[in-house]
CSV table of C-alpha atoms in Angstrom, one decimal:
chain,number,residue,atom,x,y,z
A,26,MET,CA,-22.4,-25.8,98.7
A,27,LEU,CA,-18.5,-25.3,99.4
A,28,LEU,CA,-16.6,-24.0,96.1
A,29,HIS,CA,-13.5,-26.2,94.8
A,30,PRO,CA,-10.4,-24.0,95.7
A,31,ALA,CA,-9.6,-23.4,91.9
A,32,VAL,CA,-13.0,-21.7,91.7
A,33,MET,CA,-12.3,-19.8,94.8
A,34,PHE,CA,-9.1,-18.4,93.4
A,35,ARG,CA,-9.9,-18.0,89.9
A,36,LYS,CA,-10.2,-14.1,90.2
A,37,VAL,CA,-7.4,-12.9,92.7
A,38,VAL,CA,-5.2,-13.1,89.9
A,39,ARG,CA,-6.5,-10.2,87.1
A,40,GLN,CA,-6.6,-11.1,83.8
A,41,SER,CA,-4.6,-9.0,81.4
A,42,LYS,CA,-2.7,-9.6,78.3
A,43,PHE,CA,0.0,-7.0,79.2
A,44,ARG,CA,1.2,-9.4,82.4
A,45,HIS,CA,3.6,-11.1,80.8
A,46,VAL,CA,5.1,-8.3,78.9
A,47,PHE,CA,8.9,-8.4,78.9
A,48,GLY,CA,11.3,-6.0,78.1
A,49,GLN,CA,14.8,-6.7,76.4
A,50,PRO,CA,18.1,-4.8,75.4
A,51,VAL,CA,19.3,-5.5,71.7
A,52,LYS,CA,22.4,-6.5,71.0
A,53,ASN,CA,25.5,-4.4,71.4
A,54,ASP,CA,25.9,-3.6,67.6
A,55,GLN,CA,22.2,-2.3,67.5
A,56,CYS,CA,23.4,0.1,70.2
A,57,TYR,CA,24.7,4.2,69.4
A,58,GLU,CA,28.2,4.4,70.9
A,59,ASP,CA,30.5,7.1,72.3
A,60,ILE,CA,27.8,9.7,72.4
A,61,ARG,CA,28.5,12.4,75.1
A,62,VAL,CA,25.1,13.0,76.8
A,63,SER,CA,24.5,16.1,78.3
A,64,ARG,CA,25.3,16.3,82.0
A,65,VAL,CA,23.2,19.6,82.4
A,66,THR,CA,21.4,19.2,85.6
A,67,TRP,CA,17.9,19.4,84.6
A,68,ASP,CA,15.2,16.5,84.6
A,69,SER,CA,14.4,16.4,81.1
A,70,THR,CA,14.3,13.1,79.1
A,71,PHE,CA,17.5,14.5,77.0
A,72,CYS,CA,16.3,12.0,73.9
A,73,ALA,CA,13.5,12.2,71.6
A,74,VAL,CA,12.4,9.7,69.1
A,75,ASN,CA,10.4,9.2,66.2
A,76,PRO,CA,10.4,6.5,63.0
A,77,LYS,CA,13.2,7.8,61.1
A,78,PHE,CA,15.2,9.6,63.5
A,79,LEU,CA,16.9,9.5,67.1
A,80,ALA,CA,18.3,12.6,69.0
A,81,VAL,CA,20.2,13.2,72.0
A,82,ILE,CA,21.2,16.3,73.7
A,83,VAL,CA,25.1,16.4,74.0
A,84,GLU,CA,27.8,18.2,75.8
A,85,ALA,CA,29.1,21.0,73.8
A,86,SER,CA,31.5,23.4,74.1
A,87,GLY,CA,30.4,27.2,74.0
A,88,GLY,CA,26.8,26.9,73.0
A,89,GLY,CA,23.8,23.9,73.4
A,90,ALA,CA,23.8,21.4,70.8
A,91,PHE,CA,22.1,17.8,69.9
A,92,LEU,CA,22.9,14.6,67.7
A,93,VAL,CA,20.0,13.5,65.2
A,94,LEU,CA,20.8,9.9,63.7
A,95,PRO,CA,19.0,8.4,61.4
A,96,LEU,CA,17.7,4.9,63.8
A,97,SER,CA,20.0,2.9,61.4
A,98,LYS,CA,23.0,4.6,62.0
A,99,THR,CA,24.1,2.3,65.0
A,100,GLY,CA,27.4,1.5,66.4
A,101,ARG,CA,30.0,3.9,67.4
A,102,ILE,CA,29.3,7.5,66.6
A,103,ASP,CA,32.5,9.7,65.3
A,104,LYS,CA,33.5,12.6,67.6
A,105,ALA,CA,33.3,14.4,64.5
A,106,TYR,CA,29.7,13.8,63.2
A,107,PRO,CA,27.4,16.8,62.5
A,108,THR,CA,25.4,18.2,65.3
A,109,VAL,CA,22.5,20.9,65.4
A,110,CYS,CA,24.2,23.7,67.2
A,111,GLY,CA,22.8,27.1,66.8
A,112,HIS,CA,21.9,27.7,70.2
A,113,THR,CA,24.4,29.7,72.5
A,114,GLY,CA,23.3,28.1,75.8
A,115,PRO,CA,23.1,24.3,76.6
A,116,VAL,CA,20.1,22.8,75.4
A,117,LEU,CA,17.5,21.5,78.3
A,118,ASP,CA,14.6,20.0,75.8
A,119,ILE,CA,13.8,18.5,72.3
A,120,ASP,CA,10.8,17.5,70.9
A,121,TRP,CA,9.9,15.6,67.4
A,122,CYS,CA,6.9,17.3,65.7
A,123,PRO,CA,4.2,14.4,65.5
A,124,HIS,CA,2.6,15.6,62.2
A,125,ASN,CA,6.7,15.9,60.5
A,126,ASP,CA,9.1,13.4,61.2
A,127,GLU,CA,11.8,15.7,60.1
A,128,VAL,CA,11.1,18.8,62.1
A,129,ILE,CA,12.3,19.2,65.7
A,130,ALA,CA,12.1,21.5,68.6
A,131,SER,CA,14.4,22.8,71.0
A,132,GLY,CA,14.4,24.9,74.1
A,133,SER,CA,17.5,26.4,75.6
A,134,GLU,CA,19.3,28.3,78.6
A,135,ASP,CA,19.7,30.9,76.0
A,136,CYS,CA,15.9,31.7,76.3
A,137,MET,CA,15.7,30.8,72.8
A,138,VAL,CA,13.3,28.2,71.0
A,139,MET,CA,14.2,27.0,67.6
A,140,VAL,CA,12.9,24.5,65.4
A,141,TRP,CA,14.7,23.0,63.1
A,142,GLN,CA,14.2,21.1,59.5
A,143,ILE,CA,16.2,17.9,59.2
A,144,PRO,CA,17.5,16.7,55.7
A,145,GLU,CA,15.3,13.6,55.0
A,146,ASN,CA,18.9,11.6,55.3
A,147,GLY,CA,20.0,12.8,58.1
A,148,LEU,CA,22.8,15.7,58.6
A,149,VAL,CA,26.0,15.6,56.5
A,150,SER,CA,27.3,19.2,58.1
A,151,PRO,CA,26.4,21.0,61.1
A,152,LEU,CA,23.1,22.5,61.0
A,153,THR,CA,23.3,26.1,62.5
A,154,GLU,CA,20.0,27.8,60.9
A,155,PRO,CA,16.7,27.2,62.1
A,156,VAL,CA,13.7,27.2,60.3
A,157,VAL,CA,12.2,29.8,63.3
A,158,VAL,CA,13.4,31.3,66.1
A,159,LEU,CA,10.8,32.2,68.7
A,160,GLU,CA,11.6,35.0,71.0
A,161,GLY,CA,9.4,35.6,74.0
A,162,HIS,CA,11.0,33.7,77.4
A,163,THR,CA,13.2,35.8,79.7
A,164,LYS,CA,14.7,33.0,81.2
A,165,ARG,CA,15.8,29.9,80.5
A,166,VAL,CA,13.1,27.1,78.3
A,167,GLY,CA,13.1,24.0,79.9
A,168,ILE,CA,9.9,22.5,78.2
A,169,VAL,CA,9.2,22.3,74.5
A,170,THR,CA,6.2,20.0,73.5
A,171,TRP,CA,3.7,19.7,70.1
A,172,HIS,CA,0.4,20.1,70.1
A,173,PRO,CA,-0.9,16.6,69.6
A,174,THR,CA,-3.2,17.6,66.8
A,175,ALA,CA,-3.1,20.9,65.6
A,176,ARG,CA,-0.3,21.3,62.8
A,177,ASN,CA,2.5,24.1,63.7
A,178,VAL,CA,1.0,24.7,66.9
A,179,LEU,CA,3.9,24.3,69.9
A,180,LEU,CA,4.1,25.0,73.6
A,181,SER,CA,7.4,26.2,75.6
A,182,ALA,CA,7.4,27.1,79.1
A,183,GLY,CA,10.2,28.9,80.9
A,184,CYS,CA,12.0,29.3,84.4
A,185,ASP,CA,10.4,32.5,84.0
A,186,ASN,CA,6.9,30.3,84.9
A,187,MET,CA,5.4,31.4,82.1
A,188,VAL,CA,3.8,29.5,79.1
A,189,LEU,CA,4.1,30.4,75.9
A,190,ILE,CA,1.7,28.8,73.1
A,191,TRP,CA,3.2,29.4,69.1
A,192,ASN,CA,2.0,29.2,65.5
A,193,VAL,CA,5.3,28.2,64.2
A,194,GLY,CA,4.1,28.4,60.3
A,195,THR,CA,3.8,32.1,60.9
A,196,ALA,CA,6.9,32.6,63.9
A,197,GLU,CA,4.4,34.2,66.4
A,198,GLU,CA,3.2,34.2,69.8
A,199,LEU,CA,-0.6,33.0,70.0
A,200,TYR,CA,-0.7,33.0,73.8
A,201,ARG,CA,1.1,34.4,76.8
A,202,LEU,CA,0.2,32.6,80.4
A,203,ASP,CA,2.1,34.4,82.3
A,204,SER,CA,0.1,34.2,85.5
A,205,LEU,CA,-1.0,31.0,86.4
A,206,HIS,CA,2.2,29.4,87.7
A,207,PRO,CA,3.7,31.2,90.8
A,208,ASP,CA,6.7,28.8,90.5
A,209,LEU,CA,8.9,26.3,88.3
A,210,ILE,CA,7.0,24.3,85.9
A,211,TYR,CA,8.1,20.7,86.2
A,212,ASN,CA,6.4,19.6,83.0
A,213,VAL,CA,3.1,20.1,80.7
A,214,SER,CA,1.5,17.5,79.3
A,215,TRP,CA,-1.7,18.0,76.7
A,216,ASN,CA,-5.0,16.0,76.7
A,217,ARG,CA,-5.9,14.0,73.9
A,218,ASN,CA,-7.2,16.4,71.6
A,219,GLY,CA,-5.4,19.6,72.6
A,220,SER,CA,-7.7,21.0,74.3
A,221,LEU,CA,-6.3,21.5,77.2
A,222,PHE,CA,-3.1,20.6,79.5
A,223,CYS,CA,-2.2,19.8,82.5
A,224,THR,CA,1.0,21.0,84.4
A,225,ALA,CA,3.0,19.9,87.5
A,226,CYS,CA,4.4,22.8,89.3
A,227,LYS,CA,7.3,23.5,92.2
A,228,ASP,CA,4.4,24.8,94.3
A,229,LYS,CA,3.1,21.2,94.6
A,230,SER,CA,0.1,21.8,92.6
A,231,VAL,CA,-1.1,20.4,89.3
A,232,ARG,CA,-3.1,22.6,87.6
A,233,VAL,CA,-5.4,22.0,84.4
A,234,ILE,CA,-5.4,25.1,81.8
A,235,ASP,CA,-7.2,26.0,78.8
A,236,PRO,CA,-5.0,27.8,76.9
A,237,ARG,CA,-7.3,29.5,74.6
A,238,ARG,CA,-8.9,31.3,77.3
A,239,GLY,CA,-6.3,31.5,80.0
A,240,THR,CA,-8.0,30.2,82.4
A,241,LEU,CA,-7.5,27.4,85.3
A,242,VAL,CA,-10.3,24.6,84.9
A,243,ALA,CA,-8.8,22.6,88.1
A,244,GLU,CA,-6.3,22.8,90.4
A,245,ARG,CA,-5.3,20.2,93.2
A,246,GLU,CA,-2.7,21.4,96.0
A,247,LYS,CA,0.1,19.3,97.4
A,248,ALA,CA,-1.2,16.7,95.0
A,249,HIS,CA,2.4,15.3,96.5
A,250,GLU,CA,3.8,16.1,99.6
A,251,GLY,CA,7.3,15.9,99.4
A,252,ALA,CA,9.4,18.8,97.7
A,253,ARG,CA,11.1,17.0,94.9
A,254,PRO,CA,9.7,17.5,91.4
A,255,MET,CA,6.7,16.1,90.0
A,256,ARG,CA,5.3,14.8,86.9
A,257,ALA,CA,1.6,15.0,85.2
A,258,ILE,CA,0.4,13.4,82.1
A,259,PHE,CA,-3.0,13.6,80.8
A,260,LEU,CA,-4.5,10.3,79.7
A,261,ALA,CA,-6.8,9.2,76.7
A,262,ASP,CA,-10.0,9.6,79.0
A,263,GLY,CA,-9.3,12.8,80.7
A,264,LYS,CA,-8.2,11.4,83.9
A,265,VAL,CA,-4.4,12.9,85.2
A,266,PHE,CA,-1.6,10.3,86.3
A,267,THR,CA,1.0,11.9,88.6
A,268,THR,CA,4.3,10.7,90.0
A,269,GLY,CA,5.9,12.8,93.1
A,270,PHE,CA,7.0,12.4,96.6
A,271,SER,CA,5.3,11.6,99.8
A,272,ARG,CA,6.5,13.9,102.6
A,273,MET,CA,8.9,11.0,104.1
A,274,SER,CA,10.8,11.2,100.3
A,275,GLU,CA,8.9,8.1,99.3
A,276,ARG,CA,8.4,8.1,95.3
A,277,GLN,CA,4.5,7.9,94.9
A,278,LEU,CA,2.3,7.3,91.8
A,279,ALA,CA,-1.2,8.7,91.8
A,280,LEU,CA,-3.8,8.9,89.4
A,281,TRP,CA,-6.8,12.0,89.7
A,282,ASP,CA,-10.1,12.9,88.0
A,283,PRO,CA,-10.0,16.4,87.2
A,284,GLU,CA,-13.9,16.8,87.8
A,285,ASN,CA,-13.0,16.2,91.4
A,286,PHE,CA,-9.8,16.5,92.7
A,287,GLY,CA,-10.4,16.7,96.1
A,288,GLU,CA,-9.0,13.1,96.6
A,289,PRO,CA,-6.7,10.5,94.2
A,290,MET,CA,-8.7,7.7,93.0
A,291,ALA,CA,-5.3,5.5,93.4
A,292,LEU,CA,-2.4,6.5,95.4
A,293,GLN,CA,0.7,4.2,95.7
A,294,GLU,CA,4.1,4.2,97.1
A,295,LEU,CA,6.8,3.0,95.0
A,296,ASP,CA,10.2,3.1,97.0
A,297,SER,CA,12.7,6.0,98.5
A,298,SER,CA,15.1,6.4,95.9
A,299,ASN,CA,15.7,10.3,95.1
A,300,GLY,CA,15.5,10.2,91.0
A,301,ALA,CA,12.6,12.2,89.5
A,302,LEU,CA,10.1,9.4,88.2
A,303,LEU,CA,9.9,9.9,84.2
A,304,PRO,CA,6.4,8.4,83.1
A,305,PHE,CA,5.6,7.6,79.5
A,306,TYR,CA,1.9,6.7,78.5
A,307,ASP,CA,0.6,4.4,75.5
A,308,PRO,CA,-2.7,5.3,75.2
A,309,ASP,CA,-3.7,2.8,72.6
A,310,THR,CA,-3.2,0.2,75.9
A,311,ASN,CA,-3.5,2.3,78.8
A,312,VAL,CA,0.1,1.3,80.1
A,313,VAL,CA,2.2,3.7,81.9
A,314,TYR,CA,6.0,3.2,81.8
A,315,VAL,CA,8.1,5.1,84.8
A,316,CYS,CA,11.4,5.8,84.5
A,317,GLY,CA,13.3,7.2,87.3
A,318,LYS,CA,16.3,9.6,86.7
A,319,GLY,CA,19.3,7.5,88.1
A,320,ASP,CA,17.4,4.4,88.5
A,321,SER,CA,18.6,1.0,86.1
A,322,SER,CA,15.0,-0.1,86.0
A,323,ILE,CA,11.6,0.8,84.0
A,324,ARG,CA,8.5,-0.3,85.9
A,325,TYR,CA,5.0,-0.3,83.9
A,326,PHE,CA,1.5,0.0,85.1
A,327,GLU,CA,-1.8,-0.9,83.6
A,328,ILE,CA,-4.5,1.6,84.0
A,329,THR,CA,-8.3,0.5,84.3
A,330,ASP,CA,-11.6,1.8,85.2
A,331,GLU,CA,-12.1,-0.6,88.2
A,332,PRO,CA,-10.0,-0.3,91.5
A,333,PRO,CA,-7.5,-0.3,92.5
A,334,TYR,CA,-7.3,1.6,88.8
A,335,ILE,CA,-3.1,1.1,88.9
A,336,HIS,CA,-2.4,-1.9,88.4
A,337,PHE,CA,1.7,-3.0,88.7
A,338,LEU,CA,2.4,-5.4,85.7
A,339,ASN,CA,6.4,-5.7,85.9
A,340,THR,CA,9.7,-4.6,85.9
A,341,PHE,CA,12.5,-4.4,83.7
A,342,THR,CA,15.9,-4.3,85.4
A,343,SER,CA,19.5,-3.5,83.9
A,344,LYS,CA,22.7,-2.7,85.3
A,345,GLU,CA,23.6,0.6,84.3
A,346,PRO,CA,21.4,3.4,85.5
A,347,GLN,CA,19.9,5.3,83.3
A,348,ARG,CA,20.5,9.2,82.4
A,349,GLY,CA,17.7,10.1,80.1
A,350,MET,CA,14.6,8.0,77.9
A,351,GLY,CA,13.3,8.6,74.8
A,352,SER,CA,9.7,6.4,73.5
A,353,MET,CA,9.1,5.4,70.0
A,354,PRO,CA,5.3,6.5,68.7
A,355,LYS,CA,3.5,3.2,68.2
A,356,ARG,CA,4.0,3.9,64.4
A,357,GLY,CA,7.4,3.1,64.7
A,358,LEU,CA,7.4,-0.4,66.5
A,359,GLU,CA,7.7,-3.7,64.5
A,360,VAL,CA,4.2,-4.8,64.9
A,361,SER,CA,5.7,-8.3,63.3
A,362,LYS,CA,7.5,-8.9,66.6
A,363,CYS,CA,4.5,-8.1,68.9
A,364,GLU,CA,6.5,-5.1,70.0
A,365,ILE,CA,4.3,-2.4,72.1
A,366,ALA,CA,7.0,-0.4,73.2
A,367,ARG,CA,10.5,0.8,72.8
A,368,PHE,CA,12.7,3.1,74.7
A,369,TYR,CA,16.0,4.6,73.8
A,370,LYS,CA,18.0,4.2,77.4
A,371,LEU,CA,20.8,6.9,77.6
A,372,HIS,CA,23.7,5.8,79.8
A,373,GLU,CA,26.8,8.0,79.9
A,374,ARG,CA,28.4,7.3,76.8
A,375,LYS,CA,25.8,5.2,75.1
A,376,CYS,CA,22.0,4.5,73.9
A,377,GLU,CA,20.2,1.8,73.9
A,378,PRO,CA,17.4,0.9,72.8
A,379,ILE,CA,14.7,-1.8,75.2
A,380,VAL,CA,12.5,-3.7,73.6
A,381,MET,CA,9.2,-4.9,75.0
A,382,THR,CA,7.2,-7.6,73.6
A,383,VAL,CA,4.0,-9.2,74.5
A,384,PRO,CA,4.8,-12.9,74.1
A,385,ARG,CA,2.1,-15.2,72.1
A,386,LYS,CA,2.1,-19.2,71.7
A,387,THR,CA,2.9,-21.4,69.4
A,388,ASP,CA,0.6,-23.3,67.6
A,389,HIS,CA,0.9,-27.1,66.9
A,390,THR,CA,2.8,-26.2,63.6
A,391,GLY,CA,5.4,-24.3,65.1
A,392,VAL,CA,4.2,-20.9,63.7
A,393,THR,CA,3.8,-18.4,66.7
A,394,GLU,CA,0.7,-16.2,66.9
A,395,SER,CA,3.0,-13.4,66.5
A,396,ASP,CA,3.4,-14.0,62.4
A,397,LEU,CA,0.0,-12.9,62.2
A,398,PHE,CA,-1.4,-9.3,62.9
A,399,GLN,CA,-2.6,-9.2,66.7
A,400,ASP,CA,-5.9,-6.9,66.5
A,401,ASP,CA,-5.8,-6.6,70.7
A,402,LEU,CA,-2.3,-5.6,70.9
A,403,TYR,CA,-2.9,-2.9,68.4
A,404,PRO,CA,-5.8,-1.0,67.8
A,405,ASP,CA,-5.8,2.5,65.5
A,406,THR,CA,-2.9,4.5,66.8
A,407,ALA,CA,-2.3,8.0,66.0
A,408,GLY,CA,-0.7,8.7,62.4
A,409,PRO,CA,1.6,11.6,61.3
A,410,GLU,CA,-1.3,13.5,59.6
A,411,ALA,CA,-2.6,16.8,61.6
A,412,ALA,CA,-6.3,16.9,62.4
A,413,LEU,CA,-6.4,21.0,62.5
A,414,GLU,CA,-4.6,23.4,61.0
A,415,ALA,CA,-3.4,26.1,63.5
A,416,GLU,CA,-5.9,28.8,62.5
A,417,GLU,CA,-8.9,26.0,63.0
A,418,TRP,CA,-7.8,25.7,66.8
A,419,VAL,CA,-7.2,29.1,67.5
A,420,SER,CA,-11.1,29.7,66.1
A,421,GLY,CA,-11.7,26.9,68.9
A,422,ARG,CA,-12.4,23.8,67.3
A,423,ASP,CA,-11.2,20.7,68.8
A,424,ALA,CA,-10.5,17.5,66.8
A,425,SER,CA,-9.0,14.1,68.1
A,426,PRO,CA,-6.1,12.7,66.2
A,427,ILE,CA,-6.5,10.8,63.0
A,428,LEU,CA,-6.0,7.2,63.3
A,429,ILE,CA,-4.0,4.5,61.1
A,430,SER,CA,-4.1,1.0,61.5
A,431,LEU,CA,-0.6,-0.8,61.6
A,432,ARG,CA,-2.1,-3.8,59.9
A,433,GLU,CA,0.1,-3.2,57.2
A,434,ALA,CA,2.9,-2.3,58.9
A,435,TYR,CA,3.3,1.5,59.0
A,436,VAL,CA,4.8,3.2,56.1
A,437,PRO,CA,6.2,6.5,56.4
A,438,SER,CA,4.2,9.5,53.6
A,439,LYS,CA,6.5,12.0,52.3
A,440,GLN,CA,7.3,14.5,54.9
A,441,ARG,CA,6.6,18.3,53.3
A,442,ASP,CA,9.1,20.6,54.5
A,443,LEU,CA,8.0,23.5,57.2
A,444,LYS,CA,7.2,26.5,55.4
A,445,VAL,CA,7.4,29.6,57.6
A,446,SER,CA,5.2,32.5,56.2
A,447,ARG,CA,5.7,35.8,58.0
A,448,ARG,CA,2.3,37.2,56.8
A,449,ASN,CA,-0.2,36.9,60.1
A,450,VAL,CA,-2.7,34.9,58.7
A,451,LEU,CA,-4.9,34.9,62.3
A,452,SER,CA,-5.4,38.3,61.9
A,453,ASP,CA,-8.9,37.6,60.8
A,454,SER,CA,-9.9,34.9,63.5
A,455,ARG,CA,-8.8,36.1,66.8
A,456,PRO,CA,-10.8,36.1,69.8
A,457,ALA,CA,-11.3,39.3,71.9
A,458,LYS,CA,-8.8,40.2,74.4
A,459,ALA,CA,-8.5,38.0,77.1
A,460,PRO,CA,-5.5,36.5,79.7
A,461,GLY,CA,-4.7,34.3,77.2
A,462,THR,CA,-5.2,36.3,74.1
A,463,PRO,CA,-3.3,35.9,71.0
A,464,ARG,CA,-0.3,38.5,70.5
A,465,PRO,CA,0.9,40.3,67.2
A,466,GLY,CA,3.5,38.1,65.4
A,467,PRO,CA,6.8,39.9,64.8
A,468,SER,CA,6.6,41.9,61.7
A,469,ALA,CA,8.8,41.2,58.2
A,470,PRO,CA,12.5,42.3,59.2
A,471,ALA,CA,13.7,43.0,56.0
A,472,ALA,CA,12.8,42.3,52.3
A,473,SER,CA,15.9,39.9,51.9
A,474,THR,CA,14.6,38.0,54.9
A,475,ASN,CA,11.1,37.6,52.9
A,476,ILE,CA,13.0,36.6,49.7
A,477,ALA,CA,15.2,33.9,51.6
A,478,ALA,CA,11.7,32.4,53.7
A,479,LEU,CA,9.6,32.4,50.2
A,480,SER,CA,12.4,31.0,48.3
A,481,GLY,CA,12.4,28.0,51.2
A,482,SER,CA,8.7,27.8,50.6
A,483,LEU,CA,8.9,27.7,46.4
A,484,ALA,CA,10.7,24.3,47.1
A,485,GLY,CA,8.2,23.0,49.1
A,486,ALA,CA,5.1,24.4,47.1
A,487,GLY,CA,3.5,21.5,45.2
A,488,GLU,CA,0.5,22.8,43.9
A,489,ALA,CA,0.4,25.1,40.7
A,490,GLY,CA,-1.9,28.2,42.4
A,491,LYS,CA,0.7,28.3,45.1
A,492,LEU,CA,3.6,28.0,43.1
A,493,GLU,CA,1.9,31.2,40.8
A,494,GLU,CA,1.2,33.0,43.9
A,495,VAL,CA,4.8,32.7,45.4
A,496,MET,CA,6.3,33.5,42.1
A,497,GLN,CA,4.3,36.9,42.2
A,498,GLU,CA,5.0,37.8,45.6
A,499,LEU,CA,8.8,36.8,45.0
A,500,GLN,CA,8.7,39.5,41.7
A,501,ALA,CA,6.9,42.0,43.8
A,502,LEU,CA,9.4,41.6,46.3
A,503,ARG,CA,12.7,42.0,44.2
A,504,ALA,CA,10.5,44.9,42.9
A,505,LEU,CA,10.8,46.4,45.9
A,506,VAL,CA,14.2,45.6,46.7
A,507,GLN,CA,15.3,47.2,43.1
A,508,GLU,CA,12.8,50.3,44.3
A,509,GLN,CA,14.6,51.2,47.5
A,510,GLY,CA,18.2,50.3,46.0
A,511,ALA,CA,17.6,53.0,43.7
A,512,ARG,CA,16.0,55.1,46.4
A,513,ILE,CA,19.3,54.5,48.4
A,514,GLY,CA,21.2,55.5,45.2
A,515,ARG,CA,19.7,58.8,45.0
A,516,LEU,CA,19.9,59.6,48.4
A,517,GLU,CA,23.7,58.7,48.9
A,518,GLU,CA,23.9,61.2,45.6
A,519,GLN,CA,22.1,63.8,47.8
A,520,LEU,CA,24.1,63.5,50.3
A,521,GLY,CA,27.7,63.3,48.2
A,522,ARG,CA,26.2,66.8,46.9
A,523,ILE,CA,25.3,68.4,50.1
A,524,GLU,CA,29.1,67.8,51.1
A,525,ASN,CA,30.7,68.8,48.4
A,526,GLY,CA,28.7,72.0,48.8
A,527,ASP,CA,27.0,72.0,45.3
A,528,ALA,CA,23.3,71.7,47.2
């Protein structure tokens, strides 16, 4: 029996609600103009964004700086607008804390990692004092990325080929992984629950690493044959998506199963441009957006369970090439407009938001479906609440992100200040000495520093019990300072008597 042609070809076009996603730049008055984007030669995104703020690494004389703008501060940005400018060398990477929209980390050529608390309404004067400085790298720090589910856990990677993991809340180094990468690390990506991370390295290997054991879980050598920079990111189901170059310098995408790293599940060649491909992944929709440095387009692909696994969806094209790109977390999107992604594209002198939307039909009354909440586009997404404390993660616990519904449109919670306690709170729960062993944190430098740190804690401590505890510590420290002052006075008196020959 012959099938009707329409029946025969029905399955040729793959059904997907994301096939018609289209990108659209916002109007000019909604852009951020006159920003001097950094010219440093480093394959970073140069941009980080969250539901409150946009941060952009900028040119700075005599050090490193980045701008932090409230999202509503569009239009021309005054040259005198205050920056975050505590680094002594150019800033190479920035990352907003997923659990606090007012905390951002930065890595710099000065070998330092710094963590900053941004005032609730943005900067009114230059910010030069970080909440905490993390010292441990011996060469420039090109990568900083927060743990997805554990509070105050931050990963940094430098040109010393080391990965360090920090507890920002105690300003101490938890794990030092210094023997797993023989060459420059291009990028680091945590998996969904933060139990593992994957890296792409200049030696052309992709590695999956267990940070708490300090062990290599899986490795794929020559994931891409070309010599240009690669990227590797974890997907929600544990697969690894990579971008890189072929031996003939053609840009490639690949999908891998770390349980069987022998052959890629899928491998696609894109074109022969030479800009590094930066992938951005949405775990809720399984869509990967690929932006090339120096390109003027964003390509997007849907990852599925059936071959060929990587399905090309569409390309957003504009005239201007991109210097960098930031991606808004899902909780910062406008669900009423069926917005499934928003990118912040850096030009040489401005930042231009690009909105990705899924068109929805209009019914016979003229009401668009988009006026209703689209359950299929917005499954519950990762919220701002941490699933674990740093100490729980160090002790071996894992937890998936705590999800929130976007049905009522996300309302940000009141942010709590980042409090840094110099006490080593992890001393009781540390695993035995191992390759990825925790290291002792820095001791308190001086009583006066502690008073300042505790005063900061005081402002953020809400509970009466904690407040009482902080007050007691503060009084004890004051007594200690007075006692030391009196002792210094007595010693000076003795010294004076010795000098005068009285003693």
